[in-house]
PDB file of C-alpha atoms in Angstrom:
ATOM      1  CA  UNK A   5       0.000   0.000   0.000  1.00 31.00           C
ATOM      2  CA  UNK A   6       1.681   3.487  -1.136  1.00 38.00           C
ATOM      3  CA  UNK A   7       1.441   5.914   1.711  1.00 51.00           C
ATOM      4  CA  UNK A   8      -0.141   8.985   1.541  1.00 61.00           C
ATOM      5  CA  UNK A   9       2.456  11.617   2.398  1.00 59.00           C
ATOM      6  CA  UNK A  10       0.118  14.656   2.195  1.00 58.00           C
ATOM      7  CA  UNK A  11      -1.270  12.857   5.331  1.00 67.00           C
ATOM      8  CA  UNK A  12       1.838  11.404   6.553  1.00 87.00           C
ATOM      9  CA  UNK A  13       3.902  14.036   7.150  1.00 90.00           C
ATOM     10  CA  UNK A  14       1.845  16.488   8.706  1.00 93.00           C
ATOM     11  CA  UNK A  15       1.007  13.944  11.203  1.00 94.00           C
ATOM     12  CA  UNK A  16       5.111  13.573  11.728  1.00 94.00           C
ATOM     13  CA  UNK A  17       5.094  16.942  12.059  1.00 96.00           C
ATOM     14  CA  UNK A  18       2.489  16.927  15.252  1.00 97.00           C
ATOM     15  CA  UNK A  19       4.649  14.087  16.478  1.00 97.00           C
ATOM     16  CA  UNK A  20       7.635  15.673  16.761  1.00 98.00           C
ATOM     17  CA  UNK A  21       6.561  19.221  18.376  1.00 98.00           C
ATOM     18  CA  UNK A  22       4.145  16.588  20.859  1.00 98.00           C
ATOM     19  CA  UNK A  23       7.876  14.923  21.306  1.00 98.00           C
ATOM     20  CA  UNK A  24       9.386  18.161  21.905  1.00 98.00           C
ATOM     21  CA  UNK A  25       6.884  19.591  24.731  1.00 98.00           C
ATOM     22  CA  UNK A  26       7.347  16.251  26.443  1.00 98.00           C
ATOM     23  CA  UNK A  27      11.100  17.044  26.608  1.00 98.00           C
ATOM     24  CA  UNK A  28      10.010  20.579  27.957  1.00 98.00           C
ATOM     25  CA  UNK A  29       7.773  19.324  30.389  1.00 98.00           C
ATOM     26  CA  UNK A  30      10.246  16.823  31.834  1.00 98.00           C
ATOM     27  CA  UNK A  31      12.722  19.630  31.935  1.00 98.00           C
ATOM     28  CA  UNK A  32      10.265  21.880  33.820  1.00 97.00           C
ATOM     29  CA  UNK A  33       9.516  19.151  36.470  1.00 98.00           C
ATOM     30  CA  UNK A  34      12.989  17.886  37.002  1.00 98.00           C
ATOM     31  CA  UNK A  35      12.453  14.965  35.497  1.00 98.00           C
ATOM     32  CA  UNK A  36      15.595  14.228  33.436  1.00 98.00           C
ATOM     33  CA  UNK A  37      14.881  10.724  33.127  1.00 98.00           C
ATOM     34  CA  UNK A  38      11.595  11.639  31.094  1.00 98.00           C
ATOM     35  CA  UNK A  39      13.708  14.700  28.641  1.00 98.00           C
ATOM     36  CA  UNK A  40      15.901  11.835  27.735  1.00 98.00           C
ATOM     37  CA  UNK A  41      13.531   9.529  26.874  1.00 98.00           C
ATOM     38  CA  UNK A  42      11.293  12.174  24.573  1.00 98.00           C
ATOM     39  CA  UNK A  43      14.619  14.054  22.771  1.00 98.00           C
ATOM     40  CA  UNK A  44      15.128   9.969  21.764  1.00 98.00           C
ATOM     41  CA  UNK A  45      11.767  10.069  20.621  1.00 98.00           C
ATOM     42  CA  UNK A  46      12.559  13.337  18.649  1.00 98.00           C
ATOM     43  CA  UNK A  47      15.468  11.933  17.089  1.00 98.00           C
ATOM     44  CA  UNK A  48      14.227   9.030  15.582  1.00 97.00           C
ATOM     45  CA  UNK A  49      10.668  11.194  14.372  1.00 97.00           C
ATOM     46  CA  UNK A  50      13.407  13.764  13.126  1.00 97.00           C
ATOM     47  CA  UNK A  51      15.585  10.967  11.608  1.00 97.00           C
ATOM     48  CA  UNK A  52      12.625   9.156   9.461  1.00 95.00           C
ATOM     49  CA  UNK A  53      10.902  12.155   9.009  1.00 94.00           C
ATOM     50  CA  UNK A  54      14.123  14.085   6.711  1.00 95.00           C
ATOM     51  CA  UNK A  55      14.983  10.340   5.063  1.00 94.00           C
ATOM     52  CA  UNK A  56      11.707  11.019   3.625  1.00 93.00           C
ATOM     53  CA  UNK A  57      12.136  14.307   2.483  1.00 95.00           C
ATOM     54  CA  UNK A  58      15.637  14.221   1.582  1.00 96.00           C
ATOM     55  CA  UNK A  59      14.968  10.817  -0.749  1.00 95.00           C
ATOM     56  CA  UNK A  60      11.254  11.927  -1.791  1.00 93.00           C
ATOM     57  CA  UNK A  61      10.112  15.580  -1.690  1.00 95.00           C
ATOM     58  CA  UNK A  62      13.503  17.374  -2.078  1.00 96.00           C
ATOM     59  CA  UNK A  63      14.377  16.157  -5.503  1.00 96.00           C
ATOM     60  CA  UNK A  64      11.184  17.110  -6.744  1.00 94.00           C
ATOM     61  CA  UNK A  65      11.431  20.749  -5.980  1.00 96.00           C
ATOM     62  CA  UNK A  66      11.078  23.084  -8.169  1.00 95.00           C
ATOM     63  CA  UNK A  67      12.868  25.615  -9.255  1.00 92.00           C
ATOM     64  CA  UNK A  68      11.195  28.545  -8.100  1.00 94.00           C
ATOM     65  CA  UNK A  69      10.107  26.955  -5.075  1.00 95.00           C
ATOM     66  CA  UNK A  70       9.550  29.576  -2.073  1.00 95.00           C
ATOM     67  CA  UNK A  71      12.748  28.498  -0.855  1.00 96.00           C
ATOM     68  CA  UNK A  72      15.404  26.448  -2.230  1.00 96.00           C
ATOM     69  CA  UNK A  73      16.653  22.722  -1.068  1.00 96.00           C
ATOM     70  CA  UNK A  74      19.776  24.267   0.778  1.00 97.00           C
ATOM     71  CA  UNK A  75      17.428  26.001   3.081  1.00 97.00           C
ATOM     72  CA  UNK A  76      15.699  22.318   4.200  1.00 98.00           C
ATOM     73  CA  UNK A  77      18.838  20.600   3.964  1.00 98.00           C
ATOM     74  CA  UNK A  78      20.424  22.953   6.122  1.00 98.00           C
ATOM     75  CA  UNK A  79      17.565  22.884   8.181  1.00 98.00           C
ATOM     76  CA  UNK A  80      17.892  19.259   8.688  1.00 98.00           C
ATOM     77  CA  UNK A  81      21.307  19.593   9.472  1.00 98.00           C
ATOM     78  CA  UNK A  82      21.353  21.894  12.268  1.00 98.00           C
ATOM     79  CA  UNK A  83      18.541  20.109  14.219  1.00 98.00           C
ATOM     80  CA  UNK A  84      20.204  16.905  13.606  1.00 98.00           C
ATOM     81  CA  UNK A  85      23.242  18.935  15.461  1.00 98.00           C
ATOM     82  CA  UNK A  86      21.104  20.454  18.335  1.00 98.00           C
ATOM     83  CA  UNK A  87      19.367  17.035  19.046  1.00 98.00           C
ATOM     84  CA  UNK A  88      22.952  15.191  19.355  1.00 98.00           C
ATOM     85  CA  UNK A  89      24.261  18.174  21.569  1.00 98.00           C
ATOM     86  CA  UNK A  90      21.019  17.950  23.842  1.00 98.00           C
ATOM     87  CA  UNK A  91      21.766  13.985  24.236  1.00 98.00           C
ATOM     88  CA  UNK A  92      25.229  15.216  25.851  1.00 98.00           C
ATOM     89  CA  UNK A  93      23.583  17.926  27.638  1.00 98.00           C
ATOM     90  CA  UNK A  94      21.242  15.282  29.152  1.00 98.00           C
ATOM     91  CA  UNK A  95      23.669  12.661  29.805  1.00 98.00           C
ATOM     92  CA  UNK A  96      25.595  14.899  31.756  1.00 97.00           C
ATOM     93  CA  UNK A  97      22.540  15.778  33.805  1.00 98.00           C
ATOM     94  CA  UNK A  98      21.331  13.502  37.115  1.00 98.00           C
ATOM     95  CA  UNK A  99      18.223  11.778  37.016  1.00 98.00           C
ATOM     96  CA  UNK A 100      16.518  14.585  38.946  1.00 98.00           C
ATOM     97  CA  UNK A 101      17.224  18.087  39.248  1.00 97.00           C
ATOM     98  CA  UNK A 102      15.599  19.722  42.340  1.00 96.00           C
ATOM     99  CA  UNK A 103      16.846  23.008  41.942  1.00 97.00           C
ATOM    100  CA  UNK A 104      14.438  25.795  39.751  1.00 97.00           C
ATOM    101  CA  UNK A 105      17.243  27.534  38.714  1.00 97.00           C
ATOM    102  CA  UNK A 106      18.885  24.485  36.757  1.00 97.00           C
ATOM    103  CA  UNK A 107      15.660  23.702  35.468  1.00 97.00           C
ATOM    104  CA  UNK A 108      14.883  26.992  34.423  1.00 97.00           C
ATOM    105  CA  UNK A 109      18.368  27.117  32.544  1.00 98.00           C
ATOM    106  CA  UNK A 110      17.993  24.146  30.631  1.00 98.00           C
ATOM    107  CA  UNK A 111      14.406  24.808  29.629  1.00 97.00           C
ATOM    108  CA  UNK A 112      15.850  28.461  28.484  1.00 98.00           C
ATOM    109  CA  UNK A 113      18.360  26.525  27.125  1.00 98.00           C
ATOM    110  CA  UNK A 114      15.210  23.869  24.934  1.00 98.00           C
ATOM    111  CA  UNK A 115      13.658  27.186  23.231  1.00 98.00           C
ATOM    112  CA  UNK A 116      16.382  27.520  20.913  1.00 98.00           C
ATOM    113  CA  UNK A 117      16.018  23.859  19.161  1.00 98.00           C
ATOM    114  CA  UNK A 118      11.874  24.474  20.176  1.00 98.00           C
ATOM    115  CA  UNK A 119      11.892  27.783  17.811  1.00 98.00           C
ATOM    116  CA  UNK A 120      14.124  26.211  14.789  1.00 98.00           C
ATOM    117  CA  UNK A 121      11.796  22.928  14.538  1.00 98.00           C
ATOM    118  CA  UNK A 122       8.454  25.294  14.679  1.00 98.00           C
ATOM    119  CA  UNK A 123       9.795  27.564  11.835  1.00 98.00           C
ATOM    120  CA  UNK A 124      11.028  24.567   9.727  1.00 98.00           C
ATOM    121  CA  UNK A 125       8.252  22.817  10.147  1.00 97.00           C
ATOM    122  CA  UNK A 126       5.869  25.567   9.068  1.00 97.00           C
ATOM    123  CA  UNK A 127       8.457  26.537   6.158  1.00 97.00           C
ATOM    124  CA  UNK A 128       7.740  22.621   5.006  1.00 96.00           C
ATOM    125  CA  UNK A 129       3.910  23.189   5.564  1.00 95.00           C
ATOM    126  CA  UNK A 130       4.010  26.404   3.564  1.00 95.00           C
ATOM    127  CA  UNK A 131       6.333  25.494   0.812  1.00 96.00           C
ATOM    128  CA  UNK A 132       7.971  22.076   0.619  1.00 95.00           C
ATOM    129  CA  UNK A 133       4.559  20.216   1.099  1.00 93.00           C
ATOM    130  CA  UNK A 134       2.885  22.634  -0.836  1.00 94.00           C
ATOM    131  CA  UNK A 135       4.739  22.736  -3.752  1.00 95.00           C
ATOM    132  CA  UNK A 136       5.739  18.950  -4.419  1.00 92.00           C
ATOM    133  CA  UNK A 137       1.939  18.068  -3.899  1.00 86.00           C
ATOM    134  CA  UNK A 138       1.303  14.722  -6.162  1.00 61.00           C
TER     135      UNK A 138
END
């Protein structure tokens, strides 16, 4: 059965900023334990979600497309980069952390990744998906 990416990735797209709160919420409680476990989740929606892209929609852009490949690729890139330097960031964390102040850092910290994965993915809903419609 051929998938239906019109469908598909949108949903991936819900996934991964539903993946990305639950990193933010475990941040904001303490709960390192629980970040981990959603930036994994993040990485591996991330991961599937650009093999598509990169293999599928990407090649099929057009020229005049809103904005060009490099722009997703790079994209891609850098929140492949942020989500490998929060798994060191987290690893270097304890299971809990009681005090707000660390908290508070390291959820200031989460907005940066949190703002470049909103923007890409609404650059993807208002161009890439958009423009290599089937």
């Amino acid at each position: 059965m051929a998938r239906n990416l019109d469908d598909d990735l949108p949903a991936q797209h819900v996934a991964m900023l539903a993946a990305m709160q639950r990193m933010r919420l475990g941040l904001l409680a303490g709960d390192v334990t629980e970040a981990r476990a959603a930036r994994d989740v993040l990485q591996g929606l991330h991961a599937a979600h650009i093999a598509i892209e990169e293999t599928e929609l990407i090649p099929q852009l057009p020229a005049a497309a809103r904005w060009p490949a490099k722009v997703y690729l790079a994209e891609h890139a850098k929140l492949a980069a942020m989500l490998g330097e929060w798994r060191d960031t987290l690893a270097r964390q304890p299971a809990r952390l009681d005090q707000p102040e660390q908290r508070l850092a390291l959820l200031d910290a989460s907005l940066l990744m949190q703002h470049l994965l909103e923007h890409h993915l609404e650059r993807e809903e208002k161009g890439l998906l958009i423009e290599t419609r089937r």
